Amino acid sequence: LFASTTQSFLEKGASLGRLREMQDAGTSFEMDWWRRATELGWTSLLVPEELGGGSVSGDGVADLALVAELSGRTVAPGPLHPVSIVLAGLAEAPENHEQTIESLVSGEVVASWAVYEPGKQWSPLDAAVTATRTDTGYRIDGVKDRVEAGAESAVLLVVANCDGAVRQVVVPTDAPGVSVESQRSIDMVKTYARVQFDGVEVDASAVVGSAEQTPALIARQSQIAAILQCAEIVGILETVLDFTIQWGFDRHSFGRPIGSYQALKHKYADLKIWFESCRATTKAAVIEVAARSAGAGMAVSVAKSYVGERAPGMLQDCVQLHGGIGVTWEHDLHIFLRRATLYRSMFGTPEDHNLRVYALTKNLEHAS
């Protein structure tokens, strides 16, 4: 019921036609639509019941991955990823942040994770933004960029360096000293932001967790970010492969469907194998993250590496299988391709995760 309700909601309010309208209007998403989405329980899945959350199946990570996969089928807009990543951190260390969690779960406000910095690749524990202790709390200075939905967010969870240790701080975007500059992406509607922090003062209660907790919190948030991307791409690939194969039956050449020719059959078979591998590695990562297992980091990097590497090429193949119509603006193929290509580079490229898999493997060898 949860899945069918979510799918129906996405098909009605986040169709590809609606996405094009939003792109023409320069709109990323509508807050009213997002509030209705939160009423379906999307934002409560990673939050314990005592904080106003809860999941349908009892496995919030799996339920959230399902929502992401269904979102991929329509390349849905909205801040599902940034809000979920922030909640993944706050729910682990909720002290002093209960009200923020409540506001995010209800859809009253949107939040985002400010972790990337200008000129830097994915390195969440390497922060140049500083959090300097003051008499009443902290002063935040520096710049973050690639902050998803930054212009629409009321709150940012900022990764900063405090006395040589990485910490996370909740910062309202309307605080004095915060300036937000929108950044466009290759996606049709997803926007990002460059955020300048110039002597931004926050209370001591703005910090999330202790210095000892923070690396584990960031690791958990990074895992949630990666599996959401992989799950959404699985939804994208399933949809595109379905209508690409159907196109092979509908399009005729020399009196027979083009999909009946051996060369195209082989290509369809390859795409099917790669898709099932994407789905399997993603499912494995979701299971490991949900169980908080010791192998979660490895499983997530395997999934992000494989899905991130394969998906854009698979979608490019689908473009070619459509022939000339596949490269037109009017066809929907490029909408899916844009989202998958964007996700390839965010929260670690396949190359980054290959290196991580190598490092984790070497550590296991030494341990044994």
Tab-separated table of C-alpha atoms in Angstrom:
chain	number	residue	atom	x	y	z
A	1	LEU	CA	0.000	0.000	0.000
A	2	PHE	CA	2.850	2.367	0.873
A	3	ALA	CA	4.554	1.677	-2.468
A	4	SER	CA	1.402	1.983	-4.579
A	5	THR	CA	0.349	5.207	-2.813
A	6	THR	CA	3.802	6.686	-3.330
A	7	GLN	CA	3.850	5.701	-6.998
A	8	SER	CA	0.382	7.153	-7.591
A	9	PHE	CA	1.364	10.391	-5.866
A	10	LEU	CA	4.498	10.708	-8.013
A	11	GLU	CA	2.683	9.955	-11.263
A	12	LYS	CA	0.052	12.602	-10.563
A	13	GLY	CA	2.177	15.389	-9.099
A	14	ALA	CA	5.657	14.753	-10.473
A	15	SER	CA	5.169	13.589	-14.031
A	16	LEU	CA	7.730	14.263	-16.746
A	17	GLY	CA	5.387	16.843	-18.251
A	18	ARG	CA	5.212	18.645	-14.929
A	19	LEU	CA	8.998	18.476	-14.689
A	20	ARG	CA	9.333	20.272	-18.027
A	21	GLU	CA	6.901	22.946	-16.849
A	22	MET	CA	8.974	23.504	-13.722
A	23	GLN	CA	12.147	23.717	-15.782
A	24	ASP	CA	10.576	26.350	-18.017
A	25	ALA	CA	9.476	28.313	-14.940
A	26	GLY	CA	12.881	27.994	-13.264
A	27	THR	CA	11.308	26.187	-10.294
A	28	SER	CA	13.108	23.435	-8.376
A	29	PHE	CA	10.106	22.114	-6.451
A	30	GLU	CA	6.937	23.383	-4.781
A	31	MET	CA	6.690	23.460	-0.991
A	32	ASP	CA	2.994	22.515	-1.029
A	33	TRP	CA	3.837	19.399	-3.033
A	34	TRP	CA	6.668	18.557	-0.645
A	35	ARG	CA	4.399	18.918	2.399
A	36	ARG	CA	1.963	16.473	0.836
A	37	ALA	CA	4.874	14.100	0.246
A	38	THR	CA	5.850	14.287	3.916
A	39	GLU	CA	2.275	13.352	4.840
A	40	LEU	CA	2.924	10.020	3.115
A	41	GLY	CA	5.703	9.424	5.635
A	42	TRP	CA	8.755	10.028	3.450
A	43	THR	CA	10.572	12.140	6.029
A	44	SER	CA	9.754	9.994	9.064
A	45	LEU	CA	11.491	6.827	7.884
A	46	LEU	CA	14.908	7.461	9.486
A	47	VAL	CA	13.505	9.069	12.627
A	48	PRO	CA	12.666	6.960	15.723
A	49	GLU	CA	9.080	6.900	16.947
A	50	GLU	CA	9.880	8.834	20.120
A	51	LEU	CA	10.914	11.763	17.900
A	52	GLY	CA	7.805	11.615	15.726
A	53	GLY	CA	9.093	9.209	13.100
A	54	GLY	CA	8.562	5.590	12.163
A	55	SER	CA	8.390	3.364	9.096
A	56	VAL	CA	5.808	1.076	7.564
A	57	SER	CA	7.891	-2.093	7.502
A	58	GLY	CA	10.046	-1.386	10.529
A	59	ASP	CA	13.047	-0.983	8.221
A	60	GLY	CA	13.210	2.740	7.518
A	61	VAL	CA	16.311	2.519	5.327
A	62	ALA	CA	14.687	-0.027	3.001
A	63	ASP	CA	11.450	1.983	2.873
A	64	LEU	CA	13.378	5.156	2.033
A	65	ALA	CA	15.309	3.374	-0.707
A	66	LEU	CA	11.961	2.226	-2.130
A	67	VAL	CA	10.735	5.830	-2.239
A	68	ALA	CA	13.948	6.866	-4.002
A	69	GLU	CA	13.590	4.080	-6.567
A	70	LEU	CA	9.992	5.056	-7.309
A	71	SER	CA	11.101	8.696	-7.590
A	72	GLY	CA	13.577	7.667	-10.268
A	73	ARG	CA	10.799	6.378	-12.497
A	74	THR	CA	9.511	9.931	-12.988
A	75	VAL	CA	12.822	11.707	-12.247
A	76	ALA	CA	10.893	13.444	-9.469
A	77	PRO	CA	11.881	16.851	-8.094
A	78	GLY	CA	11.990	17.674	-4.404
A	79	PRO	CA	14.453	17.634	-1.490
A	80	LEU	CA	14.100	13.957	-0.555
A	81	HIS	CA	17.869	13.428	-0.585
A	82	PRO	CA	19.116	16.479	1.366
A	83	VAL	CA	16.347	16.314	3.990
A	84	SER	CA	16.891	12.574	4.506
A	85	ILE	CA	20.657	13.012	4.849
A	86	VAL	CA	20.238	15.745	7.460
A	87	LEU	CA	17.673	13.688	9.374
A	88	ALA	CA	20.042	10.703	9.283
A	89	GLY	CA	22.514	12.795	11.269
A	90	LEU	CA	20.115	14.580	13.607
A	91	ALA	CA	18.249	11.390	14.497
A	92	GLU	CA	21.511	9.844	15.718
A	93	ALA	CA	22.267	12.809	18.002
A	94	PRO	CA	18.926	14.581	18.581
A	95	GLU	CA	19.771	16.495	21.757
A	96	ASN	CA	18.813	20.183	21.341
A	97	HIS	CA	17.502	19.466	17.824
A	98	GLU	CA	14.092	17.939	18.506
A	99	GLN	CA	12.269	20.982	17.135
A	100	THR	CA	14.319	20.979	13.932
A	101	ILE	CA	13.595	17.280	13.441
A	102	GLU	CA	9.876	17.890	13.968
A	103	SER	CA	9.866	20.725	11.420
A	104	LEU	CA	11.648	18.587	8.830
A	105	VAL	CA	9.401	15.566	9.352
A	106	SER	CA	6.271	17.727	8.956
A	107	GLY	CA	7.599	19.433	5.819
A	108	GLU	CA	7.372	22.820	7.440
A	109	VAL	CA	10.981	23.534	6.464
A	110	VAL	CA	13.660	22.059	4.210
A	111	ALA	CA	17.250	21.403	5.229
A	112	SER	CA	20.425	20.442	3.389
A	113	TRP	CA	23.875	19.053	4.132
A	114	ALA	CA	26.652	21.607	3.563
A	115	VAL	CA	29.635	19.309	3.128
A	116	TYR	CA	31.263	20.117	-0.233
A	117	GLU	CA	33.743	22.996	-0.557
A	118	PRO	CA	34.919	24.922	-3.644
A	119	GLY	CA	37.663	23.197	-5.609
A	120	LYS	CA	37.507	20.025	-3.541
A	121	GLN	CA	36.391	16.539	-4.450
A	122	TRP	CA	34.436	14.286	-2.104
A	123	SER	CA	36.263	14.463	1.253
A	124	PRO	CA	33.631	14.919	3.988
A	125	LEU	CA	36.088	14.806	6.884
A	126	ASP	CA	38.371	17.454	5.375
A	127	ALA	CA	36.674	20.766	6.172
A	128	ALA	CA	38.178	24.216	5.575
A	129	VAL	CA	35.108	25.971	6.993
A	130	THR	CA	35.864	26.764	10.638
A	131	ALA	CA	33.765	26.752	13.790
A	132	THR	CA	35.578	28.941	16.324
A	133	ARG	CA	34.501	28.817	19.959
A	134	THR	CA	33.062	32.014	21.436
A	135	ASP	CA	31.677	32.929	24.851
A	136	THR	CA	28.171	31.879	23.825
A	137	GLY	CA	28.769	29.240	21.157
A	138	TYR	CA	30.587	29.215	17.825
A	139	ARG	CA	31.482	31.539	14.939
A	140	ILE	CA	31.258	29.952	11.484
A	141	ASP	CA	33.533	31.196	8.667
A	142	GLY	CA	34.165	29.864	5.172
A	143	VAL	CA	32.432	28.726	2.001
A	144	LYS	CA	30.461	25.630	1.048
A	145	ASP	CA	29.189	24.818	-2.421
A	146	ARG	CA	27.145	22.144	-4.211
A	147	VAL	CA	24.583	22.417	-1.409
A	148	GLU	CA	21.457	20.786	-2.848
A	149	ALA	CA	18.316	22.929	-2.525
A	150	GLY	CA	20.434	25.445	-0.624
A	151	ALA	CA	18.336	28.404	-1.759
A	152	GLU	CA	15.148	26.673	-0.596
A	153	SER	CA	16.555	25.474	2.751
A	154	ALA	CA	15.784	27.143	6.066
A	155	VAL	CA	18.495	25.171	7.845
A	156	LEU	CA	21.913	23.827	6.870
A	157	LEU	CA	23.868	21.086	8.584
A	158	VAL	CA	27.398	22.418	8.135
A	159	VAL	CA	30.537	20.290	8.373
A	160	ALA	CA	33.273	22.418	9.933
A	161	ASN	CA	36.687	22.225	11.555
A	162	CYS	CA	36.598	23.026	15.272
A	163	ASP	CA	39.889	23.008	17.177
A	164	GLY	CA	41.351	20.472	14.780
A	165	ALA	CA	38.357	18.112	14.922
A	166	VAL	CA	35.525	17.788	12.425
A	167	ARG	CA	32.115	18.825	13.806
A	168	GLN	CA	28.625	19.426	12.408
A	169	VAL	CA	26.670	22.564	13.209
A	170	VAL	CA	23.031	23.462	12.499
A	171	VAL	CA	22.947	26.942	10.937
A	172	PRO	CA	19.753	28.828	9.919
A	173	THR	CA	20.095	30.311	6.455
A	174	ASP	CA	18.541	33.589	7.639
A	175	ALA	CA	21.259	34.111	10.264
A	176	PRO	CA	23.358	37.301	9.886
A	177	GLY	CA	26.461	36.581	7.838
A	178	VAL	CA	24.956	33.795	5.703
A	179	SER	CA	24.723	34.491	1.965
A	180	VAL	CA	23.367	31.977	-0.520
A	181	GLU	CA	24.093	32.026	-4.255
A	182	SER	CA	22.194	29.597	-6.480
A	183	GLN	CA	24.084	27.197	-8.740
A	184	ARG	CA	22.548	25.442	-11.722
A	185	SER	CA	23.230	21.799	-12.495
A	186	ILE	CA	22.888	19.670	-15.605
A	187	ASP	CA	19.646	18.292	-14.158
A	188	MET	CA	16.372	19.798	-15.357
A	189	VAL	CA	15.220	20.981	-11.924
A	190	LYS	CA	17.772	20.110	-9.237
A	191	THR	CA	19.592	23.210	-8.046
A	192	TYR	CA	22.533	23.691	-5.749
A	193	ALA	CA	23.993	26.644	-3.910
A	194	ARG	CA	27.240	28.274	-2.876
A	195	VAL	CA	26.947	29.393	0.743
A	196	GLN	CA	29.231	31.995	2.339
A	197	PHE	CA	29.566	32.068	6.129
A	198	ASP	CA	31.026	35.385	7.292
A	199	GLY	CA	31.300	35.471	11.076
A	200	VAL	CA	28.006	33.622	11.588
A	201	GLU	CA	27.221	33.329	15.314
A	202	VAL	CA	25.389	30.244	16.623
A	203	ASP	CA	24.638	28.962	20.119
A	204	ALA	CA	26.570	26.091	21.667
A	205	SER	CA	23.420	23.979	21.272
A	206	ALA	CA	23.763	24.169	17.469
A	207	VAL	CA	26.449	21.471	17.460
A	208	VAL	CA	25.297	17.961	16.574
A	209	GLY	CA	26.790	15.188	18.683
A	210	SER	CA	30.222	15.085	20.269
A	211	ALA	CA	33.614	15.288	18.568
A	212	GLU	CA	33.971	11.525	19.077
A	213	GLN	CA	30.566	10.833	17.476
A	214	THR	CA	30.965	13.076	14.439
A	215	PRO	CA	33.062	10.833	12.126
A	216	ALA	CA	30.550	8.003	12.601
A	217	LEU	CA	27.636	10.387	11.992
A	218	ILE	CA	29.211	11.644	8.762
A	219	ALA	CA	29.904	8.073	7.649
A	220	ARG	CA	26.253	7.167	8.250
A	221	GLN	CA	25.020	10.233	6.353
A	222	SER	CA	27.383	9.472	3.479
A	223	GLN	CA	26.031	5.928	3.265
A	224	ILE	CA	22.432	7.163	3.195
A	225	ALA	CA	23.337	9.690	0.476
A	226	ALA	CA	24.936	7.012	-1.708
A	227	ILE	CA	22.184	4.398	-1.428
A	228	LEU	CA	19.521	7.000	-2.181
A	229	GLN	CA	21.350	7.907	-5.381
A	230	CYS	CA	21.828	4.264	-6.377
A	231	ALA	CA	18.202	3.378	-5.629
A	232	GLU	CA	16.911	6.311	-7.672
A	233	ILE	CA	19.149	5.342	-10.585
A	234	VAL	CA	17.772	1.795	-10.446
A	235	GLY	CA	14.306	3.301	-10.900
A	236	ILE	CA	15.587	5.415	-13.782
A	237	LEU	CA	17.220	2.448	-15.524
A	238	GLU	CA	14.173	0.196	-15.169
A	239	THR	CA	11.907	2.824	-16.706
A	240	VAL	CA	14.234	3.687	-19.575
A	241	LEU	CA	14.995	0.061	-20.427
A	242	ASP	CA	11.282	-0.739	-20.475
A	243	PHE	CA	10.394	1.959	-22.986
A	244	THR	CA	13.572	1.385	-25.023
A	245	ILE	CA	12.766	-2.299	-25.483
A	246	GLN	CA	9.155	-1.406	-26.297
A	247	TRP	CA	10.482	1.006	-28.925
A	248	GLY	CA	12.288	-1.959	-30.478
A	249	PHE	CA	8.942	-3.705	-30.897
A	250	ASP	CA	7.107	-0.607	-32.152
A	251	ARG	CA	9.696	0.635	-34.674
A	252	HIS	CA	9.804	-1.344	-37.915
A	253	SER	CA	12.504	-1.621	-40.551
A	254	PHE	CA	12.212	-3.718	-43.740
A	255	GLY	CA	8.850	-5.005	-42.552
A	256	ARG	CA	9.915	-6.290	-39.145
A	257	PRO	CA	10.495	-4.801	-35.641
A	258	ILE	CA	14.013	-3.509	-35.229
A	259	GLY	CA	14.198	-5.387	-31.918
A	260	SER	CA	14.052	-8.671	-33.822
A	261	TYR	CA	17.515	-8.122	-35.334
A	262	GLN	CA	20.305	-10.058	-33.641
A	263	ALA	CA	22.620	-7.087	-33.087
A	264	LEU	CA	19.953	-5.268	-31.080
A	265	LYS	CA	18.980	-8.433	-29.191
A	266	HIS	CA	22.572	-8.735	-27.972
A	267	LYS	CA	22.555	-5.118	-26.828
A	268	TYR	CA	19.268	-5.596	-24.985
A	269	ALA	CA	20.734	-8.667	-23.266
A	270	ASP	CA	23.804	-6.700	-22.152
A	271	LEU	CA	21.640	-3.889	-20.797
A	272	LYS	CA	19.479	-6.390	-18.892
A	273	ILE	CA	22.542	-8.012	-17.274
A	274	TRP	CA	24.005	-4.653	-16.261
A	275	PHE	CA	20.653	-3.498	-14.894
A	276	GLU	CA	20.213	-6.588	-12.733
A	277	SER	CA	23.750	-6.079	-11.429
A	278	CYS	CA	22.946	-2.466	-10.559
A	279	ARG	CA	19.820	-3.570	-8.735
A	280	ALA	CA	21.610	-6.387	-6.890
A	281	THR	CA	24.536	-4.273	-5.676
A	282	THR	CA	22.136	-1.531	-4.569
A	283	LYS	CA	19.927	-3.991	-2.696
A	284	ALA	CA	22.981	-5.464	-0.965
A	285	ALA	CA	24.114	-1.993	0.116
A	286	VAL	CA	20.655	-1.103	1.445
A	287	ILE	CA	20.565	-4.311	3.507
A	288	GLU	CA	24.023	-3.671	4.973
A	289	VAL	CA	23.277	-0.034	5.821
A	290	ALA	CA	19.940	-0.948	7.373
A	291	ALA	CA	21.665	-3.560	9.545
A	292	ARG	CA	24.493	-1.132	10.430
A	293	SER	CA	26.900	-3.950	9.649
A	294	ALA	CA	30.682	-3.692	9.627
A	295	GLY	CA	30.595	-4.259	5.869
A	296	ALA	CA	28.206	-1.376	5.136
A	297	GLY	CA	30.958	0.956	3.945
A	298	MET	CA	32.311	-1.645	1.533
A	299	ALA	CA	28.849	-2.529	0.179
A	300	VAL	CA	27.974	1.118	-0.377
A	301	SER	CA	31.210	1.839	-2.238
A	302	VAL	CA	30.750	-1.248	-4.425
A	303	ALA	CA	27.220	-0.122	-5.318
A	304	LYS	CA	28.151	3.517	-5.942
A	305	SER	CA	31.141	2.479	-8.041
A	306	TYR	CA	29.219	-0.003	-10.198
A	307	VAL	CA	25.983	1.951	-10.602
A	308	GLY	CA	27.792	5.261	-11.102
A	309	GLU	CA	30.033	3.766	-13.764
A	310	ARG	CA	27.438	1.729	-15.645
A	311	ALA	CA	24.280	3.860	-15.595
A	312	PRO	CA	25.330	6.840	-17.780
A	313	GLY	CA	26.726	4.517	-20.455
A	314	MET	CA	23.595	2.361	-20.386
A	315	LEU	CA	21.409	5.420	-20.870
A	316	GLN	CA	23.623	6.611	-23.717
A	317	ASP	CA	23.115	3.200	-25.334
A	318	CYS	CA	19.355	3.686	-24.997
A	319	VAL	CA	19.692	7.050	-26.731
A	320	GLN	CA	21.456	5.341	-29.657
A	321	LEU	CA	18.900	2.513	-29.756
A	322	HIS	CA	16.189	5.134	-30.299
A	323	GLY	CA	17.980	6.536	-33.334
A	324	GLY	CA	17.631	10.203	-34.265
A	325	ILE	CA	14.620	10.848	-32.039
A	326	GLY	CA	16.705	9.886	-28.996
A	327	VAL	CA	18.853	13.018	-29.229
A	328	THR	CA	15.981	15.488	-29.476
A	329	TRP	CA	14.914	17.858	-26.718
A	330	GLU	CA	11.320	16.688	-27.064
A	331	HIS	CA	12.140	13.080	-26.152
A	332	ASP	CA	12.306	12.263	-22.442
A	333	LEU	CA	15.546	10.280	-22.601
A	334	HIS	CA	17.817	13.202	-21.805
A	335	ILE	CA	15.871	13.979	-18.617
A	336	PHE	CA	16.807	10.573	-17.196
A	337	LEU	CA	20.361	10.803	-18.511
A	338	ARG	CA	20.918	14.195	-16.879
A	339	ARG	CA	19.909	12.923	-13.424
A	340	ALA	CA	22.084	9.799	-13.644
A	341	THR	CA	25.083	11.765	-14.907
A	342	LEU	CA	24.720	14.271	-12.059
A	343	TYR	CA	24.580	11.497	-9.478
A	344	ARG	CA	27.719	9.887	-10.894
A	345	SER	CA	29.794	12.802	-9.633
A	346	MET	CA	28.098	13.542	-6.303
A	347	PHE	CA	29.155	11.951	-2.989
A	348	GLY	CA	32.128	10.274	-4.600
A	349	THR	CA	32.784	9.293	-8.206
A	350	PRO	CA	33.203	5.625	-9.173
A	351	GLU	CA	36.955	6.242	-9.145
A	352	ASP	CA	36.776	7.563	-5.569
A	353	HIS	CA	34.824	4.523	-4.435
A	354	ASN	CA	37.127	2.123	-6.290
A	355	LEU	CA	39.994	3.505	-4.212
A	356	ARG	CA	37.903	3.140	-1.083
A	357	VAL	CA	37.120	-0.502	-1.897
A	358	TYR	CA	40.835	-1.103	-2.436
A	359	ALA	CA	41.733	0.517	0.890
A	360	LEU	CA	39.052	-1.433	2.761
A	361	THR	CA	40.200	-4.681	1.134
A	362	LYS	CA	43.805	-4.043	2.153
A	363	ASN	CA	42.673	-3.335	5.721
A	364	LEU	CA	40.800	-6.657	5.812
A	365	GLU	CA	43.867	-8.479	4.517
A	366	HIS	CA	46.051	-6.938	7.230
A	367	ALA	CA	43.458	-7.760	9.890
A	368	SER	CA	43.354	-11.403	8.829
